[in-house]
């Protein structure tokens, strides 16, 4: 595995990371999921990306990953990067979605409990919430770092102007935004515009999700939709 420095930081990330959005929840075969994670680590993939709502059902990918940690992966805690996020619908009611301080703080505490970790290496605001003042979301991220609940913070799927504004807010309080995440593949090339330039300007790393368009850029669906595949599930594609 090859590694690259993430933006203007001293943190190196593998050129291939493993995300746990689907195929790692309670509806999936745990033994298979565990084999995938352990095989990936053996091959030099040190970055595992989860979020509060990953599963399905929501929260189950974090819980399963916590179980894998307890089954041996935690012995290598200082050799891996574990990331999580908050921003999408996680639980019912007015405090289980969005970008409020109430939701973000509750969410990271729940995520740490599910995984059994003391901190995340990177914690993201999973989306821009137009109904929450940006400074409220950003201050929560800053405080998460200062409280030791995450080493770094990142942004995911933000409008470019809001991402730049958030980076400046963090810089003013001596907490650098480490990384920006967005959908990027041959079928989805939006970040090649202003987002790549924003990352360069602010010294952020960029990480792509769905680089194979959730399997559409592989031979997975050439002959139709296989039973049990992501496309066969309700909500399997975004």
JSON list of C-alpha atoms in Angstrom, two decimals:
[
{"chain": "A", "resi": 1, "resn": "UNK", "atom": "CA", "xyz": [0.00, 0.00, 0.00]},
{"chain": "A", "resi": 2, "resn": "UNK", "atom": "CA", "xyz": [1.14, 3.52, -0.79]},
{"chain": "A", "resi": 3, "resn": "UNK", "atom": "CA", "xyz": [0.41, 6.42, 1.55]},
{"chain": "A", "resi": 4, "resn": "UNK", "atom": "CA", "xyz": [0.15, 10.15, 0.98]},
{"chain": "A", "resi": 5, "resn": "UNK", "atom": "CA", "xyz": [0.19, 13.12, 3.32]},
{"chain": "A", "resi": 6, "resn": "UNK", "atom": "CA", "xyz": [-3.30, 14.52, 3.84]},
{"chain": "A", "resi": 7, "resn": "UNK", "atom": "CA", "xyz": [-3.25, 18.15, 2.74]},
{"chain": "A", "resi": 8, "resn": "UNK", "atom": "CA", "xyz": [-0.81, 20.34, 4.64]},
{"chain": "A", "resi": 9, "resn": "UNK", "atom": "CA", "xyz": [-0.58, 17.95, 7.60]},
{"chain": "A", "resi": 10, "resn": "UNK", "atom": "CA", "xyz": [1.74, 15.31, 8.92]},
{"chain": "A", "resi": 11, "resn": "UNK", "atom": "CA", "xyz": [-0.92, 12.61, 8.71]},
{"chain": "A", "resi": 12, "resn": "UNK", "atom": "CA", "xyz": [-0.49, 9.97, 6.01]},
{"chain": "A", "resi": 13, "resn": "UNK", "atom": "CA", "xyz": [-3.51, 8.12, 4.67]},
{"chain": "A", "resi": 14, "resn": "UNK", "atom": "CA", "xyz": [-3.53, 5.04, 2.45]},
{"chain": "A", "resi": 15, "resn": "UNK", "atom": "CA", "xyz": [-4.39, 5.63, -1.18]},
{"chain": "A", "resi": 16, "resn": "UNK", "atom": "CA", "xyz": [-7.28, 3.20, -0.69]},
{"chain": "A", "resi": 17, "resn": "UNK", "atom": "CA", "xyz": [-9.51, 3.41, 2.37]},
{"chain": "A", "resi": 18, "resn": "UNK", "atom": "CA", "xyz": [-12.45, 1.21, 3.36]},
{"chain": "A", "resi": 19, "resn": "UNK", "atom": "CA", "xyz": [-15.87, 2.72, 4.00]},
{"chain": "A", "resi": 20, "resn": "UNK", "atom": "CA", "xyz": [-18.54, 0.89, 5.97]},
{"chain": "A", "resi": 21, "resn": "UNK", "atom": "CA", "xyz": [-21.65, 2.56, 4.57]},
{"chain": "A", "resi": 22, "resn": "UNK", "atom": "CA", "xyz": [-23.26, -0.69, 3.39]},
{"chain": "A", "resi": 23, "resn": "UNK", "atom": "CA", "xyz": [-22.44, -4.38, 3.88]},
{"chain": "A", "resi": 24, "resn": "UNK", "atom": "CA", "xyz": [-21.31, -3.97, 7.50]},
{"chain": "A", "resi": 25, "resn": "UNK", "atom": "CA", "xyz": [-24.60, -3.58, 9.40]},
{"chain": "A", "resi": 26, "resn": "UNK", "atom": "CA", "xyz": [-26.79, -5.95, 11.34]},
{"chain": "A", "resi": 27, "resn": "UNK", "atom": "CA", "xyz": [-28.57, -7.08, 8.15]},
{"chain": "A", "resi": 28, "resn": "UNK", "atom": "CA", "xyz": [-25.28, -8.38, 6.74]},
{"chain": "A", "resi": 29, "resn": "UNK", "atom": "CA", "xyz": [-23.21, -11.46, 7.50]},
{"chain": "A", "resi": 30, "resn": "UNK", "atom": "CA", "xyz": [-20.92, -10.47, 10.36]},
{"chain": "A", "resi": 31, "resn": "UNK", "atom": "CA", "xyz": [-18.26, -13.09, 9.65]},
{"chain": "A", "resi": 32, "resn": "UNK", "atom": "CA", "xyz": [-17.94, -11.90, 6.07]},
{"chain": "A", "resi": 33, "resn": "UNK", "atom": "CA", "xyz": [-17.75, -8.26, 7.16]},
{"chain": "A", "resi": 34, "resn": "UNK", "atom": "CA", "xyz": [-15.09, -9.12, 9.73]},
{"chain": "A", "resi": 35, "resn": "UNK", "atom": "CA", "xyz": [-13.06, -11.02, 7.14]},
{"chain": "A", "resi": 36, "resn": "UNK", "atom": "CA", "xyz": [-13.18, -8.01, 4.81]},
{"chain": "A", "resi": 37, "resn": "UNK", "atom": "CA", "xyz": [-11.95, -5.62, 7.51]},
{"chain": "A", "resi": 38, "resn": "UNK", "atom": "CA", "xyz": [-9.14, -7.86, 8.70]},
{"chain": "A", "resi": 39, "resn": "UNK", "atom": "CA", "xyz": [-8.04, -8.70, 5.15]},
{"chain": "A", "resi": 40, "resn": "UNK", "atom": "CA", "xyz": [-7.98, -4.99, 4.27]},
{"chain": "A", "resi": 41, "resn": "UNK", "atom": "CA", "xyz": [-5.78, -4.24, 7.27]},
{"chain": "A", "resi": 42, "resn": "UNK", "atom": "CA", "xyz": [-3.44, -7.09, 6.35]},
{"chain": "A", "resi": 43, "resn": "UNK", "atom": "CA", "xyz": [-3.08, -5.50, 2.90]},
{"chain": "A", "resi": 44, "resn": "UNK", "atom": "CA", "xyz": [-2.11, -2.11, 4.32]},
{"chain": "A", "resi": 45, "resn": "UNK", "atom": "CA", "xyz": [-5.48, -0.36, 4.40]},
{"chain": "A", "resi": 46, "resn": "UNK", "atom": "CA", "xyz": [-5.22, 1.53, 7.67]},
{"chain": "A", "resi": 47, "resn": "UNK", "atom": "CA", "xyz": [-8.16, 3.94, 7.26]},
{"chain": "A", "resi": 48, "resn": "UNK", "atom": "CA", "xyz": [-11.68, 2.77, 8.13]},
{"chain": "A", "resi": 49, "resn": "UNK", "atom": "CA", "xyz": [-14.52, 5.21, 7.55]},
{"chain": "A", "resi": 50, "resn": "UNK", "atom": "CA", "xyz": [-17.85, 4.97, 9.37]},
{"chain": "A", "resi": 51, "resn": "UNK", "atom": "CA", "xyz": [-20.68, 7.30, 10.39]},
{"chain": "A", "resi": 52, "resn": "UNK", "atom": "CA", "xyz": [-23.42, 7.37, 12.99]},
{"chain": "A", "resi": 53, "resn": "UNK", "atom": "CA", "xyz": [-26.11, 6.34, 10.47]},
{"chain": "A", "resi": 54, "resn": "UNK", "atom": "CA", "xyz": [-24.18, 3.60, 8.65]},
{"chain": "A", "resi": 55, "resn": "UNK", "atom": "CA", "xyz": [-25.68, 0.14, 8.67]},
{"chain": "A", "resi": 56, "resn": "UNK", "atom": "CA", "xyz": [-28.38, -0.67, 8.04]},
{"chain": "A", "resi": 57, "resn": "UNK", "atom": "CA", "xyz": [-29.90, -0.16, 10.54]},
{"chain": "A", "resi": 58, "resn": "UNK", "atom": "CA", "xyz": [-28.33, 3.15, 11.63]},
{"chain": "A", "resi": 59, "resn": "UNK", "atom": "CA", "xyz": [-25.58, 2.69, 14.20]},
{"chain": "A", "resi": 60, "resn": "UNK", "atom": "CA", "xyz": [-25.02, -0.98, 13.46]},
{"chain": "A", "resi": 61, "resn": "UNK", "atom": "CA", "xyz": [-21.88, -0.49, 11.35]},
{"chain": "A", "resi": 62, "resn": "UNK", "atom": "CA", "xyz": [-20.25, 1.34, 14.26]},
{"chain": "A", "resi": 63, "resn": "UNK", "atom": "CA", "xyz": [-21.35, -1.35, 16.69]},
{"chain": "A", "resi": 64, "resn": "UNK", "atom": "CA", "xyz": [-20.05, -4.12, 14.45]},
{"chain": "A", "resi": 65, "resn": "UNK", "atom": "CA", "xyz": [-16.76, -2.31, 13.97]},
{"chain": "A", "resi": 66, "resn": "UNK", "atom": "CA", "xyz": [-16.50, -1.95, 17.75]},
{"chain": "A", "resi": 67, "resn": "UNK", "atom": "CA", "xyz": [-16.97, -5.70, 18.03]},
{"chain": "A", "resi": 68, "resn": "UNK", "atom": "CA", "xyz": [-14.18, -6.25, 15.50]},
{"chain": "A", "resi": 69, "resn": "UNK", "atom": "CA", "xyz": [-11.93, -3.97, 17.51]},
{"chain": "A", "resi": 70, "resn": "UNK", "atom": "CA", "xyz": [-12.58, -6.08, 20.60]},
{"chain": "A", "resi": 71, "resn": "UNK", "atom": "CA", "xyz": [-11.76, -9.22, 18.63]},
{"chain": "A", "resi": 72, "resn": "UNK", "atom": "CA", "xyz": [-8.21, -8.19, 17.93]},
{"chain": "A", "resi": 73, "resn": "UNK", "atom": "CA", "xyz": [-8.12, -5.03, 15.86]},
{"chain": "A", "resi": 74, "resn": "UNK", "atom": "CA", "xyz": [-7.88, -2.82, 18.94]},
{"chain": "A", "resi": 75, "resn": "UNK", "atom": "CA", "xyz": [-4.40, -4.23, 19.55]},
{"chain": "A", "resi": 76, "resn": "UNK", "atom": "CA", "xyz": [-3.45, -2.19, 16.48]},
{"chain": "A", "resi": 77, "resn": "UNK", "atom": "CA", "xyz": [-5.31, 1.01, 17.49]},
{"chain": "A", "resi": 78, "resn": "UNK", "atom": "CA", "xyz": [-2.28, 3.22, 16.97]},
{"chain": "A", "resi": 79, "resn": "UNK", "atom": "CA", "xyz": [-1.74, 1.73, 13.50]},
{"chain": "A", "resi": 80, "resn": "UNK", "atom": "CA", "xyz": [-5.20, 2.60, 12.16]},
{"chain": "A", "resi": 81, "resn": "UNK", "atom": "CA", "xyz": [-7.26, 5.68, 11.37]},
{"chain": "A", "resi": 82, "resn": "UNK", "atom": "CA", "xyz": [-10.92, 5.48, 12.40]},
{"chain": "A", "resi": 83, "resn": "UNK", "atom": "CA", "xyz": [-13.27, 8.20, 11.20]},
{"chain": "A", "resi": 84, "resn": "UNK", "atom": "CA", "xyz": [-16.92, 8.88, 11.93]},
{"chain": "A", "resi": 85, "resn": "UNK", "atom": "CA", "xyz": [-19.50, 11.54, 11.13]},
{"chain": "A", "resi": 86, "resn": "UNK", "atom": "CA", "xyz": [-22.72, 13.23, 12.17]},
{"chain": "A", "resi": 87, "resn": "UNK", "atom": "CA", "xyz": [-25.16, 15.21, 10.07]},
{"chain": "A", "resi": 88, "resn": "UNK", "atom": "CA", "xyz": [-27.82, 12.95, 8.59]},
{"chain": "A", "resi": 89, "resn": "UNK", "atom": "CA", "xyz": [-30.94, 11.55, 10.25]},
{"chain": "A", "resi": 90, "resn": "UNK", "atom": "CA", "xyz": [-29.93, 9.23, 13.08]},
{"chain": "A", "resi": 91, "resn": "UNK", "atom": "CA", "xyz": [-32.86, 9.15, 15.53]},
{"chain": "A", "resi": 92, "resn": "UNK", "atom": "CA", "xyz": [-36.41, 10.47, 15.70]},
{"chain": "A", "resi": 93, "resn": "UNK", "atom": "CA", "xyz": [-37.30, 13.87, 17.04]},
{"chain": "A", "resi": 94, "resn": "UNK", "atom": "CA", "xyz": [-35.88, 17.36, 16.56]},
{"chain": "A", "resi": 95, "resn": "UNK", "atom": "CA", "xyz": [-32.37, 16.59, 17.88]},
{"chain": "A", "resi": 96, "resn": "UNK", "atom": "CA", "xyz": [-31.41, 13.61, 15.74]},
{"chain": "A", "resi": 97, "resn": "UNK", "atom": "CA", "xyz": [-30.47, 15.33, 12.49]},
{"chain": "A", "resi": 98, "resn": "UNK", "atom": "CA", "xyz": [-28.74, 18.42, 11.12]},
{"chain": "A", "resi": 99, "resn": "UNK", "atom": "CA", "xyz": [-25.85, 20.49, 12.37]},
{"chain": "A", "resi": 100, "resn": "UNK", "atom": "CA", "xyz": [-26.79, 21.71, 15.84]},
{"chain": "A", "resi": 101, "resn": "UNK", "atom": "CA", "xyz": [-24.35, 21.51, 18.71]},
{"chain": "A", "resi": 102, "resn": "UNK", "atom": "CA", "xyz": [-26.91, 19.41, 20.62]},
{"chain": "A", "resi": 103, "resn": "UNK", "atom": "CA", "xyz": [-27.02, 16.78, 17.86]},
{"chain": "A", "resi": 104, "resn": "UNK", "atom": "CA", "xyz": [-23.31, 16.70, 17.03]},
{"chain": "A", "resi": 105, "resn": "UNK", "atom": "CA", "xyz": [-22.21, 16.36, 20.65]},
{"chain": "A", "resi": 106, "resn": "UNK", "atom": "CA", "xyz": [-24.80, 13.69, 21.43]},
{"chain": "A", "resi": 107, "resn": "UNK", "atom": "CA", "xyz": [-23.90, 11.85, 18.25]},
{"chain": "A", "resi": 108, "resn": "UNK", "atom": "CA", "xyz": [-20.15, 11.67, 18.82]},
{"chain": "A", "resi": 109, "resn": "UNK", "atom": "CA", "xyz": [-20.72, 10.46, 22.38]},
{"chain": "A", "resi": 110, "resn": "UNK", "atom": "CA", "xyz": [-23.01, 7.71, 21.09]},
{"chain": "A", "resi": 111, "resn": "UNK", "atom": "CA", "xyz": [-20.57, 6.79, 18.32]},
{"chain": "A", "resi": 112, "resn": "UNK", "atom": "CA", "xyz": [-17.67, 6.52, 20.74]},
{"chain": "A", "resi": 113, "resn": "UNK", "atom": "CA", "xyz": [-19.78, 4.28, 22.98]},
{"chain": "A", "resi": 114, "resn": "UNK", "atom": "CA", "xyz": [-20.83, 2.03, 20.09]},
{"chain": "A", "resi": 115, "resn": "UNK", "atom": "CA", "xyz": [-17.26, 1.57, 18.88]},
{"chain": "A", "resi": 116, "resn": "UNK", "atom": "CA", "xyz": [-15.71, 1.40, 22.34]},
{"chain": "A", "resi": 117, "resn": "UNK", "atom": "CA", "xyz": [-13.13, 4.00, 21.34]},
{"chain": "A", "resi": 118, "resn": "UNK", "atom": "CA", "xyz": [-11.82, 6.87, 23.43]},
{"chain": "A", "resi": 119, "resn": "UNK", "atom": "CA", "xyz": [-11.46, 9.14, 20.40]},
{"chain": "A", "resi": 120, "resn": "UNK", "atom": "CA", "xyz": [-11.85, 9.24, 16.62]},
{"chain": "A", "resi": 121, "resn": "UNK", "atom": "CA", "xyz": [-8.90, 10.11, 14.47]},
{"chain": "A", "resi": 122, "resn": "UNK", "atom": "CA", "xyz": [-11.13, 12.24, 12.23]},
{"chain": "A", "resi": 123, "resn": "UNK", "atom": "CA", "xyz": [-14.68, 13.40, 12.90]},
{"chain": "A", "resi": 124, "resn": "UNK", "atom": "CA", "xyz": [-16.73, 14.95, 10.10]},
{"chain": "A", "resi": 125, "resn": "UNK", "atom": "CA", "xyz": [-19.69, 17.21, 9.78]},
{"chain": "A", "resi": 126, "resn": "UNK", "atom": "CA", "xyz": [-21.46, 14.87, 7.36]},
{"chain": "A", "resi": 127, "resn": "UNK", "atom": "CA", "xyz": [-23.36, 17.58, 5.50]},
{"chain": "A", "resi": 128, "resn": "UNK", "atom": "CA", "xyz": [-23.99, 21.31, 5.47]},
{"chain": "A", "resi": 129, "resn": "UNK", "atom": "CA", "xyz": [-27.20, 22.16, 7.34]},
{"chain": "A", "resi": 130, "resn": "UNK", "atom": "CA", "xyz": [-28.72, 25.40, 6.06]},
{"chain": "A", "resi": 131, "resn": "UNK", "atom": "CA", "xyz": [-31.07, 25.53, 9.06]},
{"chain": "A", "resi": 132, "resn": "UNK", "atom": "CA", "xyz": [-28.15, 25.77, 11.53]},
{"chain": "A", "resi": 133, "resn": "UNK", "atom": "CA", "xyz": [-25.81, 28.77, 11.77]},
{"chain": "A", "resi": 134, "resn": "UNK", "atom": "CA", "xyz": [-22.48, 27.65, 10.35]},
{"chain": "A", "resi": 135, "resn": "UNK", "atom": "CA", "xyz": [-20.61, 29.01, 13.35]},
{"chain": "A", "resi": 136, "resn": "UNK", "atom": "CA", "xyz": [-22.62, 26.72, 15.66]},
{"chain": "A", "resi": 137, "resn": "UNK", "atom": "CA", "xyz": [-21.65, 23.59, 13.72]},
{"chain": "A", "resi": 138, "resn": "UNK", "atom": "CA", "xyz": [-18.03, 24.69, 13.39]},
{"chain": "A", "resi": 139, "resn": "UNK", "atom": "CA", "xyz": [-17.71, 25.56, 17.08]},
{"chain": "A", "resi": 140, "resn": "UNK", "atom": "CA", "xyz": [-18.95, 22.09, 17.98]},
{"chain": "A", "resi": 141, "resn": "UNK", "atom": "CA", "xyz": [-16.24, 20.57, 15.76]},
{"chain": "A", "resi": 142, "resn": "UNK", "atom": "CA", "xyz": [-13.59, 22.80, 17.30]},
{"chain": "A", "resi": 143, "resn": "UNK", "atom": "CA", "xyz": [-14.67, 21.83, 20.81]},
{"chain": "A", "resi": 144, "resn": "UNK", "atom": "CA", "xyz": [-14.65, 18.14, 19.88]},
{"chain": "A", "resi": 145, "resn": "UNK", "atom": "CA", "xyz": [-10.94, 18.45, 19.07]},
{"chain": "A", "resi": 146, "resn": "UNK", "atom": "CA", "xyz": [-10.19, 20.51, 22.16]},
{"chain": "A", "resi": 147, "resn": "UNK", "atom": "CA", "xyz": [-12.05, 17.97, 24.33]},
{"chain": "A", "resi": 148, "resn": "UNK", "atom": "CA", "xyz": [-9.93, 15.15, 22.91]},
{"chain": "A", "resi": 149, "resn": "UNK", "atom": "CA", "xyz": [-12.84, 13.32, 21.29]},
{"chain": "A", "resi": 150, "resn": "UNK", "atom": "CA", "xyz": [-11.21, 13.62, 17.86]},
{"chain": "A", "resi": 151, "resn": "UNK", "atom": "CA", "xyz": [-7.69, 14.38, 16.68]},
{"chain": "A", "resi": 152, "resn": "UNK", "atom": "CA", "xyz": [-8.80, 16.08, 13.46]},
{"chain": "A", "resi": 153, "resn": "UNK", "atom": "CA", "xyz": [-12.04, 17.28, 11.88]},
{"chain": "A", "resi": 154, "resn": "UNK", "atom": "CA", "xyz": [-13.33, 17.22, 8.33]},
{"chain": "A", "resi": 155, "resn": "UNK", "atom": "CA", "xyz": [-16.23, 18.36, 6.19]},
{"chain": "A", "resi": 156, "resn": "UNK", "atom": "CA", "xyz": [-18.38, 16.30, 3.85]},
{"chain": "A", "resi": 157, "resn": "UNK", "atom": "CA", "xyz": [-20.61, 17.43, 0.95]},
{"chain": "A", "resi": 158, "resn": "UNK", "atom": "CA", "xyz": [-20.47, 21.16, 1.76]},
{"chain": "A", "resi": 159, "resn": "UNK", "atom": "CA", "xyz": [-21.07, 23.92, -0.77]},
{"chain": "A", "resi": 160, "resn": "UNK", "atom": "CA", "xyz": [-17.65, 25.26, -1.65]},
{"chain": "A", "resi": 161, "resn": "UNK", "atom": "CA", "xyz": [-18.26, 28.72, -0.16]},
{"chain": "A", "resi": 162, "resn": "UNK", "atom": "CA", "xyz": [-19.50, 27.28, 3.13]},
{"chain": "A", "resi": 163, "resn": "UNK", "atom": "CA", "xyz": [-16.56, 24.87, 3.32]},
{"chain": "A", "resi": 164, "resn": "UNK", "atom": "CA", "xyz": [-14.12, 27.75, 2.81]},
{"chain": "A", "resi": 165, "resn": "UNK", "atom": "CA", "xyz": [-15.89, 29.82, 5.46]},
{"chain": "A", "resi": 166, "resn": "UNK", "atom": "CA", "xyz": [-15.82, 26.91, 7.92]},
{"chain": "A", "resi": 167, "resn": "UNK", "atom": "CA", "xyz": [-12.09, 26.40, 7.32]},
{"chain": "A", "resi": 168, "resn": "UNK", "atom": "CA", "xyz": [-11.40, 30.04, 8.12]},
{"chain": "A", "resi": 169, "resn": "UNK", "atom": "CA", "xyz": [-13.46, 29.86, 11.32]},
{"chain": "A", "resi": 170, "resn": "UNK", "atom": "CA", "xyz": [-11.46, 26.85, 12.46]},
{"chain": "A", "resi": 171, "resn": "UNK", "atom": "CA", "xyz": [-8.14, 28.45, 11.57]},
{"chain": "A", "resi": 172, "resn": "UNK", "atom": "CA", "xyz": [-8.97, 31.47, 13.73]},
{"chain": "A", "resi": 173, "resn": "UNK", "atom": "CA", "xyz": [-9.22, 29.15, 16.75]},
{"chain": "A", "resi": 174, "resn": "UNK", "atom": "CA", "xyz": [-6.08, 27.18, 15.85]},
{"chain": "A", "resi": 175, "resn": "UNK", "atom": "CA", "xyz": [-7.95, 24.04, 14.76]},
{"chain": "A", "resi": 176, "resn": "UNK", "atom": "CA", "xyz": [-7.21, 23.22, 11.15]},
{"chain": "A", "resi": 177, "resn": "UNK", "atom": "CA", "xyz": [-9.76, 21.44, 9.01]},
{"chain": "A", "resi": 178, "resn": "UNK", "atom": "CA", "xyz": [-7.88, 18.36, 7.81]},
{"chain": "A", "resi": 179, "resn": "UNK", "atom": "CA", "xyz": [-9.91, 16.91, 4.96]},
{"chain": "A", "resi": 180, "resn": "UNK", "atom": "CA", "xyz": [-12.85, 17.38, 2.63]},
{"chain": "A", "resi": 181, "resn": "UNK", "atom": "CA", "xyz": [-15.00, 14.47, 1.46]},
{"chain": "A", "resi": 182, "resn": "UNK", "atom": "CA", "xyz": [-17.35, 14.27, -1.52]},
{"chain": "A", "resi": 183, "resn": "UNK", "atom": "CA", "xyz": [-18.71, 11.91, -4.12]},
{"chain": "A", "resi": 184, "resn": "UNK", "atom": "CA", "xyz": [-16.18, 11.56, -6.95]},
{"chain": "A", "resi": 185, "resn": "UNK", "atom": "CA", "xyz": [-15.94, 9.09, -9.81]},
{"chain": "A", "resi": 186, "resn": "UNK", "atom": "CA", "xyz": [-15.92, 8.97, -13.59]},
{"chain": "A", "resi": 187, "resn": "UNK", "atom": "CA", "xyz": [-19.69, 9.44, -13.39]},
{"chain": "A", "resi": 188, "resn": "UNK", "atom": "CA", "xyz": [-19.64, 12.23, -10.80]},
{"chain": "A", "resi": 189, "resn": "UNK", "atom": "CA", "xyz": [-16.93, 14.83, -11.34]},
{"chain": "A", "resi": 190, "resn": "UNK", "atom": "CA", "xyz": [-18.29, 17.92, -9.59]},
{"chain": "A", "resi": 191, "resn": "UNK", "atom": "CA", "xyz": [-15.30, 18.31, -7.22]},
{"chain": "A", "resi": 192, "resn": "UNK", "atom": "CA", "xyz": [-12.97, 18.96, -10.17]},
{"chain": "A", "resi": 193, "resn": "UNK", "atom": "CA", "xyz": [-14.42, 22.45, -10.23]},
{"chain": "A", "resi": 194, "resn": "UNK", "atom": "CA", "xyz": [-14.24, 24.77, -7.26]},
{"chain": "A", "resi": 195, "resn": "UNK", "atom": "CA", "xyz": [-13.86, 22.13, -4.52]},
{"chain": "A", "resi": 196, "resn": "UNK", "atom": "CA", "xyz": [-10.40, 20.96, -5.58]},
{"chain": "A", "resi": 197, "resn": "UNK", "atom": "CA", "xyz": [-9.26, 24.58, -5.75]},
{"chain": "A", "resi": 198, "resn": "UNK", "atom": "CA", "xyz": [-10.71, 25.26, -2.30]},
{"chain": "A", "resi": 199, "resn": "UNK", "atom": "CA", "xyz": [-8.85, 22.27, -0.87]},
{"chain": "A", "resi": 200, "resn": "UNK", "atom": "CA", "xyz": [-5.58, 23.51, -2.34]},
{"chain": "A", "resi": 201, "resn": "UNK", "atom": "CA", "xyz": [-6.15, 27.03, -1.04]},
{"chain": "A", "resi": 202, "resn": "UNK", "atom": "CA", "xyz": [-6.88, 25.90, 2.52]},
{"chain": "A", "resi": 203, "resn": "UNK", "atom": "CA", "xyz": [-4.43, 23.00, 2.66]},
{"chain": "A", "resi": 204, "resn": "UNK", "atom": "CA", "xyz": [-7.08, 20.28, 2.92]},
{"chain": "A", "resi": 205, "resn": "UNK", "atom": "CA", "xyz": [-6.78, 16.72, 1.76]},
{"chain": "A", "resi": 206, "resn": "UNK", "atom": "CA", "xyz": [-9.54, 15.39, -0.47]},
{"chain": "A", "resi": 207, "resn": "UNK", "atom": "CA", "xyz": [-11.10, 11.95, -0.11]},
{"chain": "A", "resi": 208, "resn": "UNK", "atom": "CA", "xyz": [-13.64, 10.46, -2.50]},
{"chain": "A", "resi": 209, "resn": "UNK", "atom": "CA", "xyz": [-16.60, 8.33, -1.60]},
{"chain": "A", "resi": 210, "resn": "UNK", "atom": "CA", "xyz": [-18.27, 6.03, -4.15]},
{"chain": "A", "resi": 211, "resn": "UNK", "atom": "CA", "xyz": [-15.21, 6.11, -6.46]},
{"chain": "A", "resi": 212, "resn": "UNK", "atom": "CA", "xyz": [-16.65, 3.11, -8.34]},
{"chain": "A", "resi": 213, "resn": "UNK", "atom": "CA", "xyz": [-20.14, 4.64, -8.40]},
{"chain": "A", "resi": 214, "resn": "UNK", "atom": "CA", "xyz": [-21.34, 2.01, -5.90]},
{"chain": "A", "resi": 215, "resn": "UNK", "atom": "CA", "xyz": [-20.40, -0.79, -8.27]},
{"chain": "A", "resi": 216, "resn": "UNK", "atom": "CA", "xyz": [-21.71, 0.68, -11.52]},
{"chain": "A", "resi": 217, "resn": "UNK", "atom": "CA", "xyz": [-18.12, 1.13, -12.76]},
{"chain": "A", "resi": 218, "resn": "UNK", "atom": "CA", "xyz": [-17.32, -2.54, -12.16]},
{"chain": "A", "resi": 219, "resn": "UNK", "atom": "CA", "xyz": [-18.64, -5.69, -13.81]},
{"chain": "A", "resi": 220, "resn": "UNK", "atom": "CA", "xyz": [-21.06, -6.22, -10.93]},
{"chain": "A", "resi": 221, "resn": "UNK", "atom": "CA", "xyz": [-24.20, -5.27, -12.89]},
{"chain": "A", "resi": 222, "resn": "UNK", "atom": "CA", "xyz": [-23.31, -6.13, -16.48]},
{"chain": "A", "resi": 223, "resn": "UNK", "atom": "CA", "xyz": [-25.72, -9.06, -16.58]},
{"chain": "A", "resi": 224, "resn": "UNK", "atom": "CA", "xyz": [-28.45, -7.61, -14.39]},
{"chain": "A", "resi": 225, "resn": "UNK", "atom": "CA", "xyz": [-28.92, -7.02, -10.67]},
{"chain": "A", "resi": 226, "resn": "UNK", "atom": "CA", "xyz": [-27.60, -9.93, -8.57]},
{"chain": "A", "resi": 227, "resn": "UNK", "atom": "CA", "xyz": [-29.64, -11.09, -5.61]},
{"chain": "A", "resi": 228, "resn": "UNK", "atom": "CA", "xyz": [-28.37, -9.57, -2.40]},
{"chain": "A", "resi": 229, "resn": "UNK", "atom": "CA", "xyz": [-26.46, -6.79, -4.17]},
{"chain": "A", "resi": 230, "resn": "UNK", "atom": "CA", "xyz": [-26.62, -3.15, -3.14]},
{"chain": "A", "resi": 231, "resn": "UNK", "atom": "CA", "xyz": [-28.83, -2.26, -6.12]},
{"chain": "A", "resi": 232, "resn": "UNK", "atom": "CA", "xyz": [-31.33, -4.94, -5.05]},
{"chain": "A", "resi": 233, "resn": "UNK", "atom": "CA", "xyz": [-31.87, -3.26, -1.67]},
{"chain": "A", "resi": 234, "resn": "UNK", "atom": "CA", "xyz": [-34.30, -0.47, -0.94]},
{"chain": "A", "resi": 235, "resn": "UNK", "atom": "CA", "xyz": [-32.19, 2.63, -0.49]},
{"chain": "A", "resi": 236, "resn": "UNK", "atom": "CA", "xyz": [-29.08, 0.80, -1.61]},
{"chain": "A", "resi": 237, "resn": "UNK", "atom": "CA", "xyz": [-28.04, 3.59, -3.95]},
{"chain": "A", "resi": 238, "resn": "UNK", "atom": "CA", "xyz": [-27.73, 7.30, -3.30]}
]
